[in-house]
C-alpha positions as semicolon CSV with decimal commas, in nm:
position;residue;x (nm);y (nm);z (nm)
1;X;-1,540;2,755;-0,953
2;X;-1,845;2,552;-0,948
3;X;-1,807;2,164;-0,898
4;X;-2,100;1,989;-0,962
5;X;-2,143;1,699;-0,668
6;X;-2,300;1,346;-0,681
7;X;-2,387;1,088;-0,437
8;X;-2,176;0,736;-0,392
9;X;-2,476;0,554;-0,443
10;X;-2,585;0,797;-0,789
11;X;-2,258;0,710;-0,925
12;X;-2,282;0,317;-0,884
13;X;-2,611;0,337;-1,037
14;X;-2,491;0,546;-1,346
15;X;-2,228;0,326;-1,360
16;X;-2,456;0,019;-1,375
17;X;-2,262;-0,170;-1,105
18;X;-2,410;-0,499;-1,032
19;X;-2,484;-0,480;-0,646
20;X;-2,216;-0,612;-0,430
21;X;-1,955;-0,540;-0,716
22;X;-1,755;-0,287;-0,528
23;X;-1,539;-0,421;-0,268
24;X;-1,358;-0,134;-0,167
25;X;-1,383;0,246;-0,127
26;X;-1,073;0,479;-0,034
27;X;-1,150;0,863;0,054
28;X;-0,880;1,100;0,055
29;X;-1,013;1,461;0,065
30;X;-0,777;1,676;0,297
31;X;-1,017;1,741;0,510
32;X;-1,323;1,677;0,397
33;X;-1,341;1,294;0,446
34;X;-1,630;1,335;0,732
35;X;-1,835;1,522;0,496
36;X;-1,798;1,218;0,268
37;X;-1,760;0,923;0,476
38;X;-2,121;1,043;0,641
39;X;-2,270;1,108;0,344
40;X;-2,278;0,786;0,232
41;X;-2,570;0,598;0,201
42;X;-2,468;0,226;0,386
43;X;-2,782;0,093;0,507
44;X;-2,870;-0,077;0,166
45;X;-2,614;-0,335;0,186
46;X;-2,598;-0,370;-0,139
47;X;-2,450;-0,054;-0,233
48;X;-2,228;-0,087;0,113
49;X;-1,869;-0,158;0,040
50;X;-1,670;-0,462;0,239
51;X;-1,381;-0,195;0,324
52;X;-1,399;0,185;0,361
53;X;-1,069;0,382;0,374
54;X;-1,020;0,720;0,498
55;X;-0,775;0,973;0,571
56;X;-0,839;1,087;0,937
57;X;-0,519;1,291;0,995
58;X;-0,695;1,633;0,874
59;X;-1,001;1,607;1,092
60;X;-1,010;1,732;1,417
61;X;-1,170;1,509;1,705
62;X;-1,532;1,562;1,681
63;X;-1,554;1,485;1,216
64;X;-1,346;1,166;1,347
65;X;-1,617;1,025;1,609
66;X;-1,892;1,167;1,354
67;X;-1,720;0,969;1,069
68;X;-1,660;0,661;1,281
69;X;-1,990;0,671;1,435
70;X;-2,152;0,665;1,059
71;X;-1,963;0,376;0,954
72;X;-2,006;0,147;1,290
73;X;-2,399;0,242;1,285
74;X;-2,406;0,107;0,935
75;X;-2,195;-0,261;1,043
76;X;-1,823;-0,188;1,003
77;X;-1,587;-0,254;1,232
78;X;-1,325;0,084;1,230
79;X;-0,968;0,056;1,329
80;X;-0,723;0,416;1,304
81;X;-0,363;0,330;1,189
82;X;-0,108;0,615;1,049
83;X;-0,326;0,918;0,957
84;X;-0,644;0,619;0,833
85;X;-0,923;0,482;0,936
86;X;-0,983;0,123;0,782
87;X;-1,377;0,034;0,842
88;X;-1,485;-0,365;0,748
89;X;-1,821;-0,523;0,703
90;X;-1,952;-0,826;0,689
91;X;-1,770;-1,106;0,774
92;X;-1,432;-0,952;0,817
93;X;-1,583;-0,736;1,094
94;X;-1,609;-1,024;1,372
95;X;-1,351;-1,062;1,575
């Protein structure tokens, strides 16, 4: 079966989202959450959500750092709890 694919930022445009308007993304792919999470296009902040959620229990170590890395290059401060990775910009992300 063919599933046709789009990009995060594709779908806010279609969608006419005002930027800044989404606050939150949460990815749960079994598995394929790297593929996702680096995927995403976060260097135009104003397509870059405040909190990014994904499910890091299915990825082995390497899709982890990759997905991590992606996310802290782009701002966000990443923190692992329970099988998730919970990634804030802005200013949430200062300690």
């Amino acid at each position: 079966m063919r599933v046709p694919c789009r990009s995060f930022a594709g779908v806010l445009r279609d969608a006419r989202l005002a930027p800044g308007r989404v606050v939150a993304l949460a990815i749960d792919a079994e598995g394929h959450d790297e593929a996702i999470v680096s995927s995403l296009e976060l260097c135009d902040g104003a397509l870059a959500p405040a909190l990014v959620v994904y499910e890091h229990a299915h990825l082995d170590g390497v899709a982890r750092a990759r997905a991590r890395r992606h996310l802290a290059d782009a701002g966000y401060a990443c923190l692992g709890h329970a099988g998730n990775t919970w990634c804030v910009r802005g200013p949430w992300a200062t300690p």
